[in-house]
Tab-separated table of C-alpha atoms and ligand atoms in Angstrom:
chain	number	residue	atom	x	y	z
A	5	UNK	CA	73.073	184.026	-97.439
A	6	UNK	CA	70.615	182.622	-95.026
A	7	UNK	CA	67.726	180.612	-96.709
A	8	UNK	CA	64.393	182.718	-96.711
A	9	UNK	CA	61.709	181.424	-93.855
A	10	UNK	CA	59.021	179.067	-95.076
A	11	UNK	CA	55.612	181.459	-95.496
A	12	UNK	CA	53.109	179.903	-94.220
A	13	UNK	CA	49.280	181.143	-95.140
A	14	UNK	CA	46.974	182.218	-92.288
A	15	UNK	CA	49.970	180.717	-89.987
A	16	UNK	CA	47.853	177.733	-89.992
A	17	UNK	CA	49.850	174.912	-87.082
A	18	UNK	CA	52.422	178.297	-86.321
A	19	UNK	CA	51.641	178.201	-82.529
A	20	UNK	CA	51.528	182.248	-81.401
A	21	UNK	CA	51.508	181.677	-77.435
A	22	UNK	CA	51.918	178.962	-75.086
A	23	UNK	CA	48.378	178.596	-73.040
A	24	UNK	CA	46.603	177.066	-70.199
A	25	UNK	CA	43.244	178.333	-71.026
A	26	UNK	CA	41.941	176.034	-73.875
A	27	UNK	CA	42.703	172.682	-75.041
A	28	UNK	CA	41.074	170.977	-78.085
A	29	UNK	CA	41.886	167.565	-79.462
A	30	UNK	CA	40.122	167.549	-82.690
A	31	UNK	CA	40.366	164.082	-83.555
A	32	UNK	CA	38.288	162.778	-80.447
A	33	UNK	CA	36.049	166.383	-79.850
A	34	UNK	CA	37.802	167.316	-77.080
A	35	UNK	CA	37.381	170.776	-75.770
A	36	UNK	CA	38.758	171.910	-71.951
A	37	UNK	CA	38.181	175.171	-70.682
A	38	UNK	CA	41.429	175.705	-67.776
A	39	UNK	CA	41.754	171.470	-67.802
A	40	UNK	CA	37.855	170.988	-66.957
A	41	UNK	CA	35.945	169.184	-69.929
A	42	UNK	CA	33.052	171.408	-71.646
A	43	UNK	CA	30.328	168.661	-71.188
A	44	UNK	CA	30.528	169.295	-67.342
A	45	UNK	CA	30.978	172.902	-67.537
A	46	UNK	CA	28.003	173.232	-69.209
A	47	UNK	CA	25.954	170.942	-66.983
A	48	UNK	CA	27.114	172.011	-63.836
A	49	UNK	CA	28.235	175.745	-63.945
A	50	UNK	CA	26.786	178.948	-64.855
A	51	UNK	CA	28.060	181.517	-67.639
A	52	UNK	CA	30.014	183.970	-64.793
A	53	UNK	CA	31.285	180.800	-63.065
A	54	UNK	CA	33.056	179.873	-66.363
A	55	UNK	CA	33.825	183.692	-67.097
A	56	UNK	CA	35.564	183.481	-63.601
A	57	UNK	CA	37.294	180.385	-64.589
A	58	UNK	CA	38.177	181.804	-67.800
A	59	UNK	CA	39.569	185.021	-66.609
A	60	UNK	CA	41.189	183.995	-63.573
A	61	UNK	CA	42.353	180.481	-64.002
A	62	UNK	CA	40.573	178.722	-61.043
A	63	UNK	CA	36.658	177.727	-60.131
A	64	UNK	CA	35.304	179.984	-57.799
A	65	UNK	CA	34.342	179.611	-54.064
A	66	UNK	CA	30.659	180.509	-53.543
A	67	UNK	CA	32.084	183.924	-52.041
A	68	UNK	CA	34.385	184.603	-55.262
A	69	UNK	CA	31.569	183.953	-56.984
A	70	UNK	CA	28.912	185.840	-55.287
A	71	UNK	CA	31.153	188.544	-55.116
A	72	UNK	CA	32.110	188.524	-59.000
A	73	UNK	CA	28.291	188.508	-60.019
A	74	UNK	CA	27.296	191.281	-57.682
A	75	UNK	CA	30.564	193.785	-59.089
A	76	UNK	CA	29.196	192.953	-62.558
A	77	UNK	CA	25.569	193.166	-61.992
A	78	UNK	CA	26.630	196.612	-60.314
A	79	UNK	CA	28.369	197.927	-63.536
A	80	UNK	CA	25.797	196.478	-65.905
A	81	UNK	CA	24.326	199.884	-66.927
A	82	UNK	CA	25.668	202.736	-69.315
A	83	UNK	CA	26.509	205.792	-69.465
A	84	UNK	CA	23.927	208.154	-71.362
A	85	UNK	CA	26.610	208.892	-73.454
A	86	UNK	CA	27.344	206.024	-74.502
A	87	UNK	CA	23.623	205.322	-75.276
A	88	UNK	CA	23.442	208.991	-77.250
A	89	UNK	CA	26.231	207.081	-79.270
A	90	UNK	CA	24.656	204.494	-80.051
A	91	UNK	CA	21.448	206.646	-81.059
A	92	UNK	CA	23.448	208.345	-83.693
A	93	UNK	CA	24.507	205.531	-85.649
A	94	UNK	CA	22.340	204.652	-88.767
A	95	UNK	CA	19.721	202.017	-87.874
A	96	UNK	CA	20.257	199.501	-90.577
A	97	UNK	CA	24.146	199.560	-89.838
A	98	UNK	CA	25.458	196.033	-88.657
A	99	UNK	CA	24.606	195.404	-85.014
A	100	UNK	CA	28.713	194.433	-84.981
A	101	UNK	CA	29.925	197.649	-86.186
A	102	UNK	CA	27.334	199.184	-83.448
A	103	UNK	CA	29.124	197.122	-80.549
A	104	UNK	CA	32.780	197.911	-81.809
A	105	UNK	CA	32.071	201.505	-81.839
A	106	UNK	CA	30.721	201.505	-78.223
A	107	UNK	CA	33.647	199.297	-76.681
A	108	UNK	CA	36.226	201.027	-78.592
A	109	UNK	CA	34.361	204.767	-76.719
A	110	UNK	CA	34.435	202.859	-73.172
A	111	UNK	CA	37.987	203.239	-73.382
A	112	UNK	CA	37.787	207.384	-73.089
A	113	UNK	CA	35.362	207.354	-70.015
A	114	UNK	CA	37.347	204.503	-68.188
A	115	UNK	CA	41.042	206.030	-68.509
A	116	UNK	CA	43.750	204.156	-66.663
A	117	UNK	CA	47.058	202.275	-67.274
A	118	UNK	CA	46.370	198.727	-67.161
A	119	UNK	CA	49.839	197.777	-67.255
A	120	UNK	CA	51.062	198.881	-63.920
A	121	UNK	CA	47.654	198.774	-62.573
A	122	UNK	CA	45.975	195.603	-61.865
A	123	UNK	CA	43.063	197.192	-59.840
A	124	UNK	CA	42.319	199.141	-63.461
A	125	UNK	CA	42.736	195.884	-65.096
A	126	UNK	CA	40.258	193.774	-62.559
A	127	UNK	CA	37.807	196.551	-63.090
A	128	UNK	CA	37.666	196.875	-66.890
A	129	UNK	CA	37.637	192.704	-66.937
A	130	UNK	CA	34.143	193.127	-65.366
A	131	UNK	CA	32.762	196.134	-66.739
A	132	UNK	CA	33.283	194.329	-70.345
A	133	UNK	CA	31.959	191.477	-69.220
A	134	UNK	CA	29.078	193.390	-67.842
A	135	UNK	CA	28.788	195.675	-70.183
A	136	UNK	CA	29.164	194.547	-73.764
A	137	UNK	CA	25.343	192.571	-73.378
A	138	UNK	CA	24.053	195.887	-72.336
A	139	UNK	CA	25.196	197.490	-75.446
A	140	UNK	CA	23.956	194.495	-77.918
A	141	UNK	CA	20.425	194.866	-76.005
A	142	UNK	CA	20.036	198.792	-76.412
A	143	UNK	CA	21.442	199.061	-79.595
A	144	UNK	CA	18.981	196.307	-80.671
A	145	UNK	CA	15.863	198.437	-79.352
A	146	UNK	CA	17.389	202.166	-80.483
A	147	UNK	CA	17.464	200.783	-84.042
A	148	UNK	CA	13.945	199.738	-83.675
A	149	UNK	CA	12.998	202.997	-82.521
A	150	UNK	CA	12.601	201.667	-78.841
A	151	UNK	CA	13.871	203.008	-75.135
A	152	UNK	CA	16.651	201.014	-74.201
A	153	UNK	CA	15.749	198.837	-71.321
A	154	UNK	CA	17.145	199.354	-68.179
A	155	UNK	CA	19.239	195.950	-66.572
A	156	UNK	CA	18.094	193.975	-63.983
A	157	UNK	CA	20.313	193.985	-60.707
A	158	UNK	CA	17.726	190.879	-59.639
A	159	UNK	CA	18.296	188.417	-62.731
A	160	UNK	CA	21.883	186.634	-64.096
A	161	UNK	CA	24.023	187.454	-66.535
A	162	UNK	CA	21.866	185.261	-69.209
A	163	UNK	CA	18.929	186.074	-67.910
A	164	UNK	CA	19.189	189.408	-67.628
A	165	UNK	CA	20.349	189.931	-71.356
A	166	UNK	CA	17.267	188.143	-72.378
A	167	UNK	CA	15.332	190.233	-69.915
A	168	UNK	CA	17.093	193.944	-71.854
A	169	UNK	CA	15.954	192.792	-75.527
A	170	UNK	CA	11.898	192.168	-74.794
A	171	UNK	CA	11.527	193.283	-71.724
A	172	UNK	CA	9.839	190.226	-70.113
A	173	UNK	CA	11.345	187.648	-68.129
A	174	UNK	CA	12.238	184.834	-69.786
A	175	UNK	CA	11.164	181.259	-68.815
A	176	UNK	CA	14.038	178.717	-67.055
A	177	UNK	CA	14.365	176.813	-69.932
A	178	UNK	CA	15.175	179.457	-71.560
A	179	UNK	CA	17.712	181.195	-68.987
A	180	UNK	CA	19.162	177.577	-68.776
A	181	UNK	CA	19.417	177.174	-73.120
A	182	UNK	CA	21.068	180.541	-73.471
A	183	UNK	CA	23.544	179.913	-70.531
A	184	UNK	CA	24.512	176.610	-72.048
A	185	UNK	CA	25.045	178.827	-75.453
A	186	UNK	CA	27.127	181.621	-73.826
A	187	UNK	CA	29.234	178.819	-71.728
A	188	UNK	CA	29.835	177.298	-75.068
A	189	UNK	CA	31.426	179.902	-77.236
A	190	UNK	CA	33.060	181.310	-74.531
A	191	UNK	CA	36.459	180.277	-75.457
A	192	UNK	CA	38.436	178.458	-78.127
A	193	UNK	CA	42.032	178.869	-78.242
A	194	UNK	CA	43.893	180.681	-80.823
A	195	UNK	CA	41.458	181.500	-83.206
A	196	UNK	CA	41.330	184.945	-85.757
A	197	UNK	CA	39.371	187.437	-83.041
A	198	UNK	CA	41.941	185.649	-79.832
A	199	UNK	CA	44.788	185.906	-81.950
A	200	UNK	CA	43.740	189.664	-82.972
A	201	UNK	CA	43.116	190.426	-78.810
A	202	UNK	CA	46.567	188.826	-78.071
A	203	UNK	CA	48.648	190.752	-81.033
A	204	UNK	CA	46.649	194.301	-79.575
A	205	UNK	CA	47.252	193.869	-76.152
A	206	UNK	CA	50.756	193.043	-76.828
A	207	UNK	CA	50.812	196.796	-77.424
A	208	UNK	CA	50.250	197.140	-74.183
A	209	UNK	CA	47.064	199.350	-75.109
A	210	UNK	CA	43.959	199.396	-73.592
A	211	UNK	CA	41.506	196.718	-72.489
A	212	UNK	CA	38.443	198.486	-74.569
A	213	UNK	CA	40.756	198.823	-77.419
A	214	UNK	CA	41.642	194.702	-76.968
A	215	UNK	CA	38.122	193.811	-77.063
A	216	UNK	CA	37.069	196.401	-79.505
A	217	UNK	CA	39.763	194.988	-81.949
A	218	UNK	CA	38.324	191.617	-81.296
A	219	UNK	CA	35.018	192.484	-82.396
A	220	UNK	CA	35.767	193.640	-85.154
A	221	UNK	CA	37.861	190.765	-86.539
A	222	UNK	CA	34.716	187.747	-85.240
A	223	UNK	CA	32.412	189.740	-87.566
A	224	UNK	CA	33.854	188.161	-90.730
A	225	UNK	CA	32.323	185.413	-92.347
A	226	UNK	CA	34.977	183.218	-92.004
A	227	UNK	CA	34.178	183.625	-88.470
A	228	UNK	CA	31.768	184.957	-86.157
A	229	UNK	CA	29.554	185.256	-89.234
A	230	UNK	CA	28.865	181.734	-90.255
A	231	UNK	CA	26.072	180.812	-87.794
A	232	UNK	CA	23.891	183.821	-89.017
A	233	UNK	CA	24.266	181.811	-92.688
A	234	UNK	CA	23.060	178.424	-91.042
A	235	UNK	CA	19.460	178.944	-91.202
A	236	UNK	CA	19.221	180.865	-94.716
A	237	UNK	CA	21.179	177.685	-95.976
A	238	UNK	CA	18.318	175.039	-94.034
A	239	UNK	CA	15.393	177.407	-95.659
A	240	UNK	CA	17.221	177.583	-99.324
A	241	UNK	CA	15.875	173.483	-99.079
A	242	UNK	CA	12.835	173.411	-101.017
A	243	UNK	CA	12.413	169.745	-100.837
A	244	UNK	CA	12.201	168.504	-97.466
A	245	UNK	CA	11.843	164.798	-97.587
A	246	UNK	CA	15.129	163.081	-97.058
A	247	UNK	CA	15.362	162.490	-100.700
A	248	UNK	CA	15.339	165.663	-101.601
A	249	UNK	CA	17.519	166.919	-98.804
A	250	UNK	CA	19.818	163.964	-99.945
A	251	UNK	CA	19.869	165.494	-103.726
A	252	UNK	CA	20.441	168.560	-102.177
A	253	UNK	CA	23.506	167.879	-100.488
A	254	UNK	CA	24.416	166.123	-103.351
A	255	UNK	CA	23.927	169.077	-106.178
A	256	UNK	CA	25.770	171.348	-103.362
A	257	UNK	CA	28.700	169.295	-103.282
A	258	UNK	CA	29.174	167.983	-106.689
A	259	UNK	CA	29.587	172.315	-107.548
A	260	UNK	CA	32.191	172.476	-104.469
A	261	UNK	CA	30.182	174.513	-102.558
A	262	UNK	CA	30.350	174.645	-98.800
A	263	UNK	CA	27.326	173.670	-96.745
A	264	UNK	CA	27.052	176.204	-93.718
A	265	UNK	CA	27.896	174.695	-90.155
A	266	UNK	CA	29.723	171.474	-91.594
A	267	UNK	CA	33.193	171.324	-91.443
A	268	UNK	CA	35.874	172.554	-88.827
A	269	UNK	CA	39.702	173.510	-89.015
A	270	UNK	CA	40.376	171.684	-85.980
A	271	UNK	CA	37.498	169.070	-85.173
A	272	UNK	CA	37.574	165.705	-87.662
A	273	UNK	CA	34.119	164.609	-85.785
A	274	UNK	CA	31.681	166.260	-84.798
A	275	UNK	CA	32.033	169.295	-82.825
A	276	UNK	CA	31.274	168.858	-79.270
A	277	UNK	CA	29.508	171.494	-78.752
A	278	UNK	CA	26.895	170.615	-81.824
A	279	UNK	CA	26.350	167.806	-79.676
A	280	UNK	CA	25.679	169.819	-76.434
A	281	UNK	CA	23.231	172.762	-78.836
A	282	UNK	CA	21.489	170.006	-80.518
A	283	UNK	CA	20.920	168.293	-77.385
A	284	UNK	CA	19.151	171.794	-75.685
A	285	UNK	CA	17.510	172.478	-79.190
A	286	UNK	CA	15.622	169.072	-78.281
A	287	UNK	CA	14.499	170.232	-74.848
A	288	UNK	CA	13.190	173.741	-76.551
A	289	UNK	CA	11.330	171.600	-79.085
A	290	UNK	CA	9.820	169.656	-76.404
A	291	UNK	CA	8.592	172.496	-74.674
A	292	UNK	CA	7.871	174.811	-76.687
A	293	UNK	CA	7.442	172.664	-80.298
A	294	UNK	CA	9.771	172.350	-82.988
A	295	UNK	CA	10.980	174.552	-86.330
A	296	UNK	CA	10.795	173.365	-89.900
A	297	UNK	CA	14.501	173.869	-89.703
A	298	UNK	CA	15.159	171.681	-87.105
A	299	UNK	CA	13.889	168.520	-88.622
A	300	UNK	CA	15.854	169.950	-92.002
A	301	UNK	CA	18.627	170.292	-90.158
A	302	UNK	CA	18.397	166.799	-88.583
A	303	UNK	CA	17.919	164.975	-91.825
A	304	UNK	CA	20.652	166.822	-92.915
A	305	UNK	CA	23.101	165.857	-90.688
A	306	UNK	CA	22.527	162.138	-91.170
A	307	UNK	CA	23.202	162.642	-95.525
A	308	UNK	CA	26.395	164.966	-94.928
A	309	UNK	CA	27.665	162.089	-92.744
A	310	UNK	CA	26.953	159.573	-95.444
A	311	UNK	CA	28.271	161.544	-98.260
A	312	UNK	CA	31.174	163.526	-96.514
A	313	UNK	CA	31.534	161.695	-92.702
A	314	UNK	CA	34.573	159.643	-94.463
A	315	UNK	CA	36.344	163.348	-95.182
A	316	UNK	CA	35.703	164.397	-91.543
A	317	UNK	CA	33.208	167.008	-92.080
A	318	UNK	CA	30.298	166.741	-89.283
A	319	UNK	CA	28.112	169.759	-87.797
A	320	UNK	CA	30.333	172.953	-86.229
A	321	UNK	CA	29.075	174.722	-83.545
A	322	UNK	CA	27.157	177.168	-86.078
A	323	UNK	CA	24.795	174.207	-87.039
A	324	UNK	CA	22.750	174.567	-84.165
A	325	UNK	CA	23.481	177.703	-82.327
A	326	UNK	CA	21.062	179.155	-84.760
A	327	UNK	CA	18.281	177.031	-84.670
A	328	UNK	CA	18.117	177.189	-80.734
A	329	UNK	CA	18.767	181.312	-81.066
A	330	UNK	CA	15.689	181.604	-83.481
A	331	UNK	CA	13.646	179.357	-81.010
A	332	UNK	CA	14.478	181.793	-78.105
A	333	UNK	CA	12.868	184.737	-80.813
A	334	UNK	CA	16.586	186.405	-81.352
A	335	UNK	CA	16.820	188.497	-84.578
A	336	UNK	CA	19.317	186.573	-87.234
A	337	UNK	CA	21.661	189.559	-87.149
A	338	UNK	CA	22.334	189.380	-83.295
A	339	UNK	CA	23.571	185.695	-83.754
A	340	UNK	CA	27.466	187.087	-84.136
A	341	UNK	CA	26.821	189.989	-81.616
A	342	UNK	CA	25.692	187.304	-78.852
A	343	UNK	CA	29.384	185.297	-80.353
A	344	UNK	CA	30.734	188.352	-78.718
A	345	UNK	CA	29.145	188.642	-75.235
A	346	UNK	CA	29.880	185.259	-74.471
A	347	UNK	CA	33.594	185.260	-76.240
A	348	UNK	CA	34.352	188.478	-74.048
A	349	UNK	CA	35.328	186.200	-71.475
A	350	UNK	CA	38.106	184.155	-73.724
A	351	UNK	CA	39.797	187.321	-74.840
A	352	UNK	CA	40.197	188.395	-71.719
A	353	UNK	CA	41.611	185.098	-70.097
A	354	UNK	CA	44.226	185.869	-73.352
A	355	UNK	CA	44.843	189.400	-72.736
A	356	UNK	CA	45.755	188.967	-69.103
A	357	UNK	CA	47.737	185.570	-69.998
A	358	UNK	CA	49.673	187.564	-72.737
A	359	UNK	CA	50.370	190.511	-70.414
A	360	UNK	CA	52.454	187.837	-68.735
A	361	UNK	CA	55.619	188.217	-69.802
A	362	UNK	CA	54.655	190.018	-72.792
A	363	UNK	CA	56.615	190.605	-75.658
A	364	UNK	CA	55.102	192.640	-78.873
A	365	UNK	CA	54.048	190.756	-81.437
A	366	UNK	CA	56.146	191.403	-84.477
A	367	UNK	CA	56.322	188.792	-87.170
A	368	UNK	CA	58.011	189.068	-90.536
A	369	UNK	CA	57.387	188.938	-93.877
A	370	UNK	CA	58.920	187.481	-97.141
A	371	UNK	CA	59.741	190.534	-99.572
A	372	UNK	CA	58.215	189.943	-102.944
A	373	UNK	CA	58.647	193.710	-104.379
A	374	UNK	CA	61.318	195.224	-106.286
A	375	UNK	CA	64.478	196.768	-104.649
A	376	UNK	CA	66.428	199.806	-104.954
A	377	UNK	CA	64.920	201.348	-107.503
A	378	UNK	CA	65.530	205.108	-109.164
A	379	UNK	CA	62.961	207.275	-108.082
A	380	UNK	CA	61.502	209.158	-111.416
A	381	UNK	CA	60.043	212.748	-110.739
A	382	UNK	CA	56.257	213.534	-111.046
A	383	UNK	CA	57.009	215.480	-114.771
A	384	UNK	CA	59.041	212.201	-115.888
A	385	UNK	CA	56.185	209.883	-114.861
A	386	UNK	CA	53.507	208.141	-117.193
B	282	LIG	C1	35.295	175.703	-91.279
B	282	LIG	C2	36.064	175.546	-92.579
B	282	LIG	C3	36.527	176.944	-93.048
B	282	LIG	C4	37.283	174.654	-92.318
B	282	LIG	O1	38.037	174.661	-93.444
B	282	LIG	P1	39.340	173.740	-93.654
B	282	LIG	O2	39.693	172.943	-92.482
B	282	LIG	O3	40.350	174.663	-94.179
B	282	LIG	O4	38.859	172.705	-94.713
B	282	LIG	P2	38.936	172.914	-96.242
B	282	LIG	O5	38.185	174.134	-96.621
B	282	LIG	O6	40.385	172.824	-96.657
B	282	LIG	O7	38.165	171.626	-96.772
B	282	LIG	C5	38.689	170.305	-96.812
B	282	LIG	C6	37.788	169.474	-97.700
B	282	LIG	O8	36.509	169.344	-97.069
B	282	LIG	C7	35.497	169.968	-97.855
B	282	LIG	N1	34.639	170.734	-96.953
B	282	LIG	C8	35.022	171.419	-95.850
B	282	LIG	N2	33.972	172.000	-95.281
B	282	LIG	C9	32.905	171.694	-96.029
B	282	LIG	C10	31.545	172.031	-95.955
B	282	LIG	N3	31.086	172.816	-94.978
B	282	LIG	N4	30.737	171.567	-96.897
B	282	LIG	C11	31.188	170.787	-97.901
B	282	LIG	N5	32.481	170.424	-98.027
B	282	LIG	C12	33.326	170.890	-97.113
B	282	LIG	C13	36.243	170.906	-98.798
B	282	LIG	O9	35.502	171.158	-99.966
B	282	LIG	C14	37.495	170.132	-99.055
B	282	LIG	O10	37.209	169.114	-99.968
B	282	LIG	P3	38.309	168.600	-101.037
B	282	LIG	O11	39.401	168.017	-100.207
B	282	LIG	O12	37.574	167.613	-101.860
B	282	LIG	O13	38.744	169.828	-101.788
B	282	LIG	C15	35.183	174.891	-93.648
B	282	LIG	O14	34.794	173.611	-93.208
B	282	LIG	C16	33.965	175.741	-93.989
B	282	LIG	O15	34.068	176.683	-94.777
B	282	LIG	N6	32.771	175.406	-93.410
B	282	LIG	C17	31.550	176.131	-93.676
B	282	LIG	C18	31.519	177.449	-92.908
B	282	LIG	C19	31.279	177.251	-91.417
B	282	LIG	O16	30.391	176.532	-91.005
B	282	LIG	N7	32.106	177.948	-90.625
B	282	LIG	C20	32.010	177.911	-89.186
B	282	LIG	C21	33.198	177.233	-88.574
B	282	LIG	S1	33.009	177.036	-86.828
């Protein structure tokens, strides 16, 4: 007899693909999106330029490029189905469950096969990409009892989503903050929601069904969810001084408790893409003024890394992402659903790498039950 596999939990270290579309060396903060570091990405590029990059492995020329924004500013827009969907789902339902639902329909009113269609495939790459902020922005203004506002075929991609939730055109700083966001969550690597995309499209389903699946697994706490917890954590600090944000940390540790936006499976410093949020949450301050959570959050920062630095816990991503969202005037609950526009891009790049050379993903399992056993009749049973 053969000796059982080891099981290992959450398959942490298992690799599931071989990839060129991420790289991340924890121990230094190193993230690459296709080979080019994120610090330059998200100085020099623009959100569709890294979607492009993403999705099709290469930078684009300024034709690709031009050409890429125009065929997804032209399928920004819904259909008025899918907004009477939208208007029939309960208003204080989760803005995730909202954007799952409408991804998962786009998948009966764009019908092709994917698989031996690559045209289909191109097309349903950009109308998710264009599409999915559409659907975060209306549903955001149906559940407030508001007309959904029609996009902009003048502004980009982070523009224009800013543009759908107020209705006024947002300032450059702002445009150029929420691009840096999007750019910055757009991929990285094999996480739950990318591992979820890869294992659906193995099935050779879909594209909706790919991204609708991936949805629905980044609205968990343990993923997506966390930044939304950031800034209920910073206001649970009653006193602000650095003492008492020291004693804080202090009491919160000493129970084992986790502080929200510290800590990182992969990264054993801090997070380079804290660095690059906390770094446009300091332009928005300067601008615009600061937020009581900012300067908690700051003081913060500098007693974790006392207390837990030696363990390897510094800021995640989370830690700002929600101070800089709040700034911009973004409801709490959209923090995840924004996670989603911007990761649309990374599941993609995966669903299209998988479809290369696919092959189904079917692990095993370690059988723990009982075996072969007599089967007792429903008048025998207690
Ligand atoms: C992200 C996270 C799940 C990574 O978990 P992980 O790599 O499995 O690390 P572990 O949970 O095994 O923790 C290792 C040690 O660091 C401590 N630690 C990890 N994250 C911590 C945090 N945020 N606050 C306080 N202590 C933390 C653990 O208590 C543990 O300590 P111990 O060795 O004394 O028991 C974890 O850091 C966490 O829950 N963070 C808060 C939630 C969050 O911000 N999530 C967003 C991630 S982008």
């Amino acid at each position: 007899m053969t000796d059982a596999p080891e099981y290992i939990p959450g398959l942490a270290g298992v690799p599931a693909a071989r990839s060129s579309i991420c790289l991340i060396d924890g121990s230094v903060g190193k993230l690459q999106y296709r080979g080019y570091p994120i610090e330059v990405l998200a100085e020099r590029c623009s959100y569709e330029e890294v979607a492009y990059l993403l999705v099709f492995g290469r930078l684009p020329t300024t034709t690709q490029l031009d050409e890429f924004r125009n065929q997804m500013i032209a399928e920004r827009g819904l259909k008025f189905r899918i907004i009477d969907l939208l208007k029939t789902l309960p208003e204080s339902g989760e803005p995730m469950d909202a954007l799952t639902a409408a991804v998962a329909a786009m998948g009966m009113f764009y019908k092709g096969d994917h698989i031996s269609d690559p045209e289909f495939l191109r097309l349903s790459v950009i109308r998710l990409l264009a599409k999915v902020p559409t659907i975060v922005a209306a549903w955001d203004r149906i559940r407030k009892g508001d007309d959904p506002i029609k996009p902009s075929t003048e502004l980009g991609h982070a523009a224009n989503f800013l543009y759908m939730l107020e209705g006024k055109v947002p300032t450059s700083l702002a445009v150029k903050v929420f691009d840096v966001a999007l750019i910055l969550h757009a991929e990285h690597s094999m996480n739950a929601s990318t591992f979820t995309a890869r294992v659906t499209g193995s099935t050779l389903t879909d594209p909706y069904a790919v991204v609708a699946s991936a949805i629905g697994s980044l609205a968990g706490p343990l993923h997506g969810g966390a930044n939304e917890q950031v800034l209920s954590t910073l206001d649970g600090i009653s006193d602000r001084s650095a003492n008492g944000i020291r004693r804080w940390a202090e009491d919160r540790l000493a129970r084992k408790e986790k502080v929200m936006g510290f800590g990182h499976r992969v990264y054993k410093v801090k997070d380079p893409r804290a660095t690059i949020l906390q770094g446009l949450a300091t332009q928005l301050f300067a601008k615009f003024g600061s937020t009581p959570e900012y300067d908690v959050a700051v003081e913060l920062e500098t007693q974790m890394a006392d207390l837990v630095g030696g363990k390897g816990i510094y800021p995640n991503v989370d830690f700002y992402s929600g101070i800089v969202y709040q700034k911009l005037g973004i409801p709490t609950d959209l923090f995840t659903p924004i996670f989603a526009i911007s990761r649309v891009a990374g599941w993609l790049a995966h669903l299209l790498e998988q479809l290369e050379g696919n092959r189904i993903f079917r692990p095993t399992q370690i059988w723990v039950g009982e075996a072969d056993r007599a089967f007792v009749s429903m008048d025998e049973r207690s």
